[in-house]
Amino acid sequence: MAIAKAEVFVTSPGRNFVVLRITTDDGIVGLGDATLNGKELVTAEYLKSIAPFLIGKNEDNIEDIWQYLYKGAYWRRGPVTMASISAVDVALWDIKAKKAGVPLYDLLGGASRRGLLVYAHASGVDYPSLYDSIDGYLDKGFKAVRVQFALPGIPSTYGVAASANAKTGKGESSRYDFEPARRSQVPVEEVWDAQTYMTTLPKVFENVRNKYGDQLLLLHDAHHRMSPNQAAAFAKRIEPYNLFWLEDCTPAEENPNYLRVVREHTTTPLAIGETINSYTDYLQLIRENLIDYVRSAVTHTGGITHMKKIMSYAEFYGIKSGFHGPTDISPVGQAANFQLDMAIPNFGIQEVMQYTPQTLDVFHTSFTLEDGYVHLDAKKPGLGVDFDEKEAAKYPYQPAPLPVDRLLDGTMHEW
Ligand code: KDG
Ligand code: MG
C-alpha cells in the first residue's frame, strides 16, 4: 500500500506529451498527463523534482497528497505547478479506480449521463472550405461545431487549418494542423487585426446559421483578442445567430472585471478558462456569474480533485463545464476530462479533436464517438487509457513553441 515508482516520459508522436506513470508496491499502474503546450520540458522537470516525495506514500490518500504538493510547494499555483500536481492526482485516481475495478467516474459519484456531448473544430479559408469542414463533421454525427474563419488579408488566422488535408472534417484528414506544433526553435509570428475580425465573423455566423438552420450548436473561440469594449460590441452583434458560446472574448484572465463590461451588453453565453489553473482565478468569475462555462482542462487545473471542487462551486451558480480538450492535451488528460464529465451534474459540453494515428499507437484508448457523443467503456477500470512505453520511445521530444501575435503595426498582442 505505497507508491514505489514515479516515472516521467516525454514523447512526440505528432506533438509533445508529458506522461507520469506511478506504480504501487503491489504493481498497480496509474497514468497522469502534465503536457503544457510549448513548455513540456518544464513540467517534466517539475515532476522529476517531486517524484522522490511520492515514494513510500499511501497511494489511497489522494487529498492529502494533493495538499502536500499544493501547500507544500510554498510557490503555489501557476500553470507549471498545477499541471504537474494534476498529473500526480490523475494517476492516483487511476490507481484507486483500478483497485476498485471500476471506471473512474464511479468513484466520483457514478454516471450522471449516458454519453458526453462533444464539439469538433470546423474552419475554412473561404466559404466552400468552411462548409466542407462543417459537412464532414455533420456526416460523422456531430451536433456541435466550433467555427473559425480566415481573415481577409491576414496571412494566417488562429484556429483555421492551414494545410489542404486539414480543411475537411472527413476521416483522418480532419486533423487540425494549426495550433499543434509548427516545430521550430523560435515561435512563429502571426498578425492580428480586430477591425477585420469584427466585421468578418458576424457575416460568417449569419451565413452558417442560414445554411444549417437552428439546430446546429455553434461555438466560436475569439482567443483573448478583443478589448472588453470590443468584446461587448461583438457579442451583442452576434446575438441573432444564437451561439452555444463565445470563448475567450477578451483576456479576462488579466482582470475578471473585463467580463462585467461584456455581460452588461449581451446575452451571448461566455466561456473562459483554458489558461486558468486554480480556484482563486475562478472565485470572482463564478460568484458574480460573469461566465456560463468553465473552460479549463482537468490536467491544467490540479487534476480531478481540484476541478471537481471548482465545478461543485460553479453548480450553485448555474455554471456548466466545457473542459478544454485540444490535441495538446494527451489522451490520458482527455480521459481525465471525460471521467469527470461523466460524473458532474453540471456538465455542459466537451471539446474533442482528432489525434494522429501515431498518438493512438502510443496511447491506447477505450472511448467511442457515436452520433456526436463520446461513450466510455463501463467495463474498463480506471481512466480507460494504456500507455505503450516502447512505442513512445520512437518519438523523441522536438521543440514546438506556441506562436506569438502582433498587430499590423508590429505591436505585441495576445495570441
Ligand atoms: O495550447 C494552446 C491551445 O490548446 C489552444 O490554443 C487551443 O484555444 C484552444 C482551444 O480552444 O482548444
Ligand atoms: Mg480556446
XYZ file of C-alpha atoms and ligand atoms in Angstrom:
428
model
C 0.000 0.000 0.000
C 2.641 2.507 -1.060
C 3.904 4.322 -4.115
C 7.009 2.512 -5.342
C 7.862 4.357 -8.578
C 7.049 7.660 -10.294
C 8.451 7.829 -13.833
C 8.266 10.701 -16.314
C 8.163 10.271 -20.113
C 8.254 12.882 -22.863
C 7.127 11.633 -26.252
C 6.270 13.356 -29.522
C 4.024 11.241 -31.754
C 2.904 14.275 -33.793
C 3.242 16.659 -30.889
C 4.907 16.624 -27.468
C 3.273 14.944 -24.481
C 4.429 14.530 -20.877
C 3.328 11.326 -19.159
C 3.650 10.469 -15.477
C 3.450 6.804 -14.587
C 3.057 5.900 -10.906
C 3.458 2.275 -9.825
C 2.460 0.936 -6.419
C 4.438 -1.665 -4.496
C 1.849 -4.256 -5.494
C 2.270 -3.406 -9.182
C -0.758 -1.243 -9.947
C -0.046 1.437 -12.523
C -1.659 4.882 -12.797
C -1.178 7.473 -15.552
C -1.168 11.255 -15.471
C -0.707 13.961 -18.117
C 1.446 17.048 -17.447
C 1.562 18.348 -21.011
C 1.798 22.127 -21.141
C 1.883 23.136 -24.783
C 5.310 24.531 -25.711
C 6.630 24.100 -22.153
C 6.722 20.310 -21.949
C 10.289 20.036 -20.680
C 9.476 22.395 -17.831
C 6.624 20.294 -16.391
C 8.696 17.155 -16.977
C 11.465 18.637 -14.808
C 8.965 19.736 -12.147
C 7.600 16.207 -11.980
C 11.091 14.742 -11.727
C 11.787 17.106 -8.835
C 8.708 15.999 -6.858
C 8.806 12.297 -7.798
C 11.023 11.382 -4.810
C 8.470 12.999 -2.440
C 5.875 10.458 -3.535
C 7.811 7.290 -2.872
C 6.512 5.408 0.167
C 3.322 7.488 0.458
C -0.002 5.656 0.707
C -1.487 5.945 -2.801
C -5.008 5.949 -1.363
C -4.602 9.321 0.353
C -5.209 11.426 -2.729
C -6.481 14.556 -0.968
C -3.578 14.562 1.471
C -1.024 14.106 -1.317
C -2.723 16.902 -3.263
C -2.495 19.264 -0.288
C 1.087 18.182 0.341
C 2.083 19.126 -3.196
C -0.008 22.324 -3.307
C 0.530 23.844 0.137
C 3.892 22.186 0.495
C 5.185 23.810 -2.699
C 5.055 27.202 -0.963
C 5.321 28.684 -4.512
C 1.812 27.593 -5.140
C -0.377 27.783 -8.259
C 0.722 28.753 -11.777
C 0.458 26.585 -14.898
C 3.614 24.528 -14.338
C 2.862 23.654 -10.716
C -0.814 22.957 -11.312
C -0.244 20.811 -14.422
C 2.361 18.798 -12.511
C 0.125 18.328 -9.441
C -2.641 17.334 -11.813
C -0.540 14.541 -13.316
C 0.040 13.068 -9.840
C -3.604 13.479 -8.861
C -4.983 11.857 -12.020
C -2.513 8.955 -11.777
C -3.627 8.318 -8.178
C -7.310 8.373 -9.155
C -6.482 5.953 -11.983
C -4.880 3.606 -9.439
C -7.761 3.903 -6.973
C -10.320 3.070 -9.650
C -8.249 0.153 -10.932
C -8.024 -1.209 -7.391
C -11.801 -0.936 -7.085
C -12.223 -2.488 -10.553
C -14.496 0.346 -11.728
C -14.319 3.186 -14.260
C -13.054 6.284 -12.513
C -16.369 8.152 -12.754
C -17.878 5.532 -10.436
C -15.724 6.872 -7.606
C -16.816 10.446 -8.380
C -20.481 9.708 -7.778
C -21.253 7.482 -10.746
C -22.597 8.193 -14.215
C -24.865 11.218 -14.495
C -25.485 10.679 -18.220
C -25.326 8.105 -20.997
C -22.748 9.909 -23.121
C -20.876 13.194 -23.456
C -21.990 15.835 -25.933
C -18.837 16.928 -27.785
C -17.876 19.630 -30.256
C -15.391 19.481 -33.101
C -13.234 22.134 -34.781
C -14.501 23.272 -38.167
C -12.723 26.014 -40.066
C -12.319 27.471 -43.533
C -10.111 29.787 -45.514
C -13.225 30.567 -47.596
C -16.897 29.528 -47.607
C -16.520 26.348 -49.706
C -13.783 25.035 -47.418
C -15.713 26.052 -44.276
C -18.889 24.305 -45.456
C -16.864 21.277 -46.460
C -15.346 21.182 -42.990
C -18.731 21.527 -41.226
C -20.340 18.953 -43.546
C -17.588 16.479 -42.707
C -18.398 16.699 -39.004
C -22.146 16.586 -39.552
C -21.671 13.442 -41.684
C -19.893 11.898 -38.716
C -22.846 12.727 -36.457
C -21.518 15.756 -34.584
C -24.215 18.013 -33.141
C -21.862 20.864 -32.234
C -19.057 22.577 -34.138
C -16.688 25.373 -33.375
C -16.464 27.660 -36.405
C -13.303 29.653 -37.187
C -12.751 31.583 -40.425
C -9.693 33.079 -42.134
C -9.485 36.859 -42.038
C -9.147 38.502 -45.452
C -5.688 39.992 -45.992
C -4.197 38.311 -42.890
C -1.720 35.512 -43.721
C -2.943 33.035 -41.077
C -5.763 33.148 -38.534
C -5.979 31.370 -35.181
C -7.937 28.130 -35.403
C -8.059 27.918 -39.190
C -6.500 24.747 -40.522
C -3.620 25.667 -42.774
C -2.834 22.640 -44.908
C -5.022 21.297 -47.647
C -5.621 17.948 -45.969
C -6.738 19.552 -42.741
C -9.500 21.630 -44.237
C -12.159 18.990 -44.129
C -13.865 17.215 -41.257
C -13.753 13.991 -43.231
C -11.780 10.973 -41.999
C -8.256 11.217 -40.631
C -7.684 14.326 -42.678
C -9.844 16.206 -40.201
C -6.777 16.588 -38.014
C -6.471 20.241 -37.224
C -2.915 21.190 -38.012
C -2.731 24.780 -36.970
C -2.063 25.151 -33.277
C -0.082 21.960 -32.993
C 3.419 22.040 -33.298
C 4.727 24.027 -36.169
C 8.016 22.721 -34.967
C 10.766 25.294 -34.760
C 13.222 26.636 -32.214
C 11.538 30.033 -32.011
C 7.845 30.975 -32.128
C 6.166 31.646 -35.464
C 4.881 35.250 -35.622
C 1.300 35.933 -36.665
C -0.661 39.088 -37.377
C -3.974 40.206 -35.916
C -6.436 42.930 -36.777
C -9.577 43.329 -34.655
C -11.338 45.578 -37.171
C -11.140 42.907 -39.898
C -12.201 40.214 -37.432
C -15.164 42.126 -36.027
C -16.543 42.889 -39.460
C -15.898 39.436 -40.975
C -17.124 36.976 -38.333
C -20.735 38.145 -37.782
C -21.374 37.601 -41.502
C -19.839 34.121 -41.235
C -22.172 33.158 -38.366
C -25.135 34.563 -40.278
C -24.286 32.500 -43.353
C -23.682 29.345 -41.322
C -26.985 29.773 -39.460
C -28.875 30.353 -42.695
C -27.313 27.313 -44.337
C -27.518 24.831 -41.449
C -30.585 26.031 -39.532
C -31.331 26.495 -35.858
C -30.475 23.048 -34.532
C -26.720 23.135 -35.101
C -24.848 24.033 -31.911
C -22.418 26.721 -32.965
C -19.347 27.697 -30.935
C -16.553 30.179 -31.542
C -13.184 30.955 -29.957
C -12.035 34.593 -30.018
C -8.778 33.594 -28.297
C -8.481 36.578 -25.926
C -8.030 39.086 -28.747
C -10.616 41.814 -28.243
C -10.635 44.625 -25.715
C -13.505 44.481 -23.180
C -15.487 47.042 -25.140
C -14.825 45.363 -28.495
C -15.873 42.041 -26.996
C -19.114 43.564 -25.693
C -19.919 45.054 -29.102
C -19.040 41.815 -30.900
C -21.007 39.552 -28.542
C -24.039 41.829 -28.859
C -23.774 41.879 -32.624
C -23.737 38.073 -32.951
C -26.724 37.506 -30.632
C -29.128 36.822 -33.539
C -27.027 33.784 -34.534
C -27.593 32.151 -31.170
C -24.142 30.776 -30.364
C -23.766 27.957 -27.839
C -20.846 30.012 -26.551
C -18.321 32.688 -27.342
C -14.992 31.608 -25.882
C -12.232 33.869 -24.544
C -13.779 37.024 -25.970
C -11.356 39.226 -24.018
C -8.307 38.476 -21.855
C -10.244 38.440 -18.592
C -7.506 36.297 -17.066
C -5.796 39.685 -16.680
C -8.797 41.243 -14.950
C -12.132 39.457 -14.408
C -13.929 42.825 -14.493
C -13.434 42.850 -18.276
C -16.248 40.319 -18.447
C -18.545 42.578 -16.466
C -18.364 45.033 -19.359
C -19.317 42.266 -21.794
C -22.105 40.884 -19.585
C -23.744 44.286 -19.277
C -24.384 44.355 -23.015
C -25.167 40.857 -24.198
C -26.843 37.527 -23.546
C -24.364 35.613 -25.758
C -23.089 32.821 -23.458
C -19.474 33.245 -22.357
C -16.833 30.567 -21.820
C -13.380 31.126 -20.396
C -10.596 29.317 -18.622
C -8.098 27.414 -20.755
C -5.216 29.439 -19.297
C -6.735 29.496 -15.792
C -5.474 26.885 -13.384
C -6.810 27.319 -9.863
C -9.900 28.059 -7.816
C -8.585 31.525 -6.953
C -8.915 32.538 -10.610
C -12.499 31.291 -10.697
C -13.853 32.738 -7.449
C -14.967 36.092 -8.821
C -15.916 34.749 -12.246
C -18.307 32.279 -10.639
C -19.563 34.317 -7.657
C -20.502 37.231 -9.916
C -21.890 34.995 -12.681
C -19.525 36.519 -15.219
C -19.294 33.266 -17.195
C -21.567 30.451 -18.346
C -18.930 27.750 -18.938
C -15.729 26.723 -17.149
C -13.171 26.064 -19.898
C -10.113 24.747 -18.041
C -8.702 21.295 -18.671
C -8.593 18.907 -15.731
C -4.892 18.432 -16.485
C -4.045 22.114 -16.205
C -6.099 22.724 -13.087
C -4.686 20.480 -10.394
C -6.433 17.336 -11.584
C -9.721 15.726 -10.705
C -9.521 16.639 -7.011
C -9.283 20.381 -7.688
C -11.515 20.593 -10.759
C -14.322 18.717 -9.028
C -14.342 21.366 -6.290
C -14.434 24.194 -8.863
C -17.352 22.521 -10.639
C -19.228 21.993 -7.360
C -18.902 25.705 -6.621
C -19.987 26.530 -10.189
C -23.019 24.248 -9.819
C -24.543 26.585 -7.230
C -24.350 29.470 -9.706
C -25.864 27.652 -12.678
C -22.497 27.488 -14.455
C -21.562 24.443 -16.506
C -18.438 22.701 -17.766
C -16.853 22.873 -21.197
C -13.452 21.401 -20.472
C -10.522 22.254 -22.728
C -9.738 19.220 -24.882
C -7.476 20.091 -27.839
C -4.805 17.695 -29.075
C -2.196 19.352 -26.865
C -3.891 17.512 -24.001
C -2.796 13.865 -24.270
C -5.320 11.012 -24.412
C -4.549 10.494 -20.699
C -5.533 14.078 -19.943
C -8.560 13.854 -22.191
C -9.616 10.711 -20.325
C -9.460 12.667 -17.058
C -11.769 15.276 -18.636
C -14.167 12.554 -19.815
C -14.295 10.775 -16.453
C -15.176 13.963 -14.599
C -17.621 14.964 -17.372
C -19.489 11.717 -16.786
C -19.994 12.325 -13.083
C -20.704 16.018 -12.511
C -24.317 17.222 -12.610
C -23.380 20.491 -14.344
C -21.720 19.048 -17.437
C -22.173 21.290 -20.484
C -20.143 20.096 -23.455
C -16.686 18.622 -24.124
C -14.149 19.729 -26.759
C -12.602 16.957 -28.868
C -10.067 16.883 -31.684
C -8.645 14.114 -33.823
C -5.372 12.632 -32.511
C -2.733 11.447 -35.005
C -2.556 7.681 -35.666
C 0.931 7.757 -34.066
C -0.523 9.257 -30.888
C -3.071 6.470 -30.753
C -0.270 3.907 -31.143
C 1.361 5.332 -28.023
C -1.863 5.769 -26.041
C -4.429 3.002 -26.341
C -7.853 4.472 -25.657
C -11.180 2.802 -24.999
C -13.650 5.589 -25.797
C -16.027 5.591 -28.713
C -17.584 8.502 -30.536
C -21.047 7.952 -31.879
C -23.690 10.351 -33.101
C -21.974 13.374 -31.545
C -21.475 11.778 -28.119
C -18.395 10.208 -26.533
C -19.042 6.965 -24.682
C -16.762 5.494 -22.031
C -16.239 1.774 -21.655
C -18.007 0.894 -18.376
C -16.031 -2.337 -18.180
C -12.614 -0.663 -18.288
C -11.356 0.143 -14.772
C -9.603 3.440 -14.129
C -9.105 6.166 -16.713
C -9.516 3.821 -19.660
C -6.142 4.551 -21.300
C -2.964 2.454 -21.550
C 0.489 3.812 -22.333
C 2.929 1.962 -24.607
C 6.392 2.918 -23.385
C 8.226 1.217 -26.282
C 6.111 2.956 -28.894
C 6.585 6.294 -27.072
C 10.361 5.924 -27.232
C 10.179 6.020 -31.038
C 9.154 9.692 -30.891
C 11.709 11.907 -29.148
C 10.875 15.427 -27.998
C 11.018 18.203 -30.596
C 10.839 21.910 -29.732
C 7.463 23.387 -30.726
C 6.766 26.723 -29.048
C 3.334 28.313 -29.421
C 3.078 31.162 -31.971
C 3.089 34.815 -30.949
C 0.890 37.565 -32.296
C 1.452 41.152 -33.419
C -0.875 43.922 -34.566
C -0.466 45.299 -38.110
C 1.934 47.965 -36.795
C 4.102 45.364 -35.067
C 2.811 45.808 -31.507
C 2.808 42.564 -29.485
C -0.710 41.306 -28.813
C -2.434 38.342 -27.154
C -2.096 35.136 -29.177
O -2.124 25.266 -26.157
C -2.993 26.225 -26.638
C -4.133 25.537 -27.339
O -4.599 24.463 -26.597
C -5.278 26.472 -27.578
O -4.870 27.491 -28.413
C -6.465 25.743 -28.160
O -7.814 27.668 -27.805
C -7.732 26.458 -27.920
C -8.952 25.661 -27.806
O -9.979 26.267 -27.519
O -8.893 24.457 -27.986
Mg -9.644 28.202 -26.824
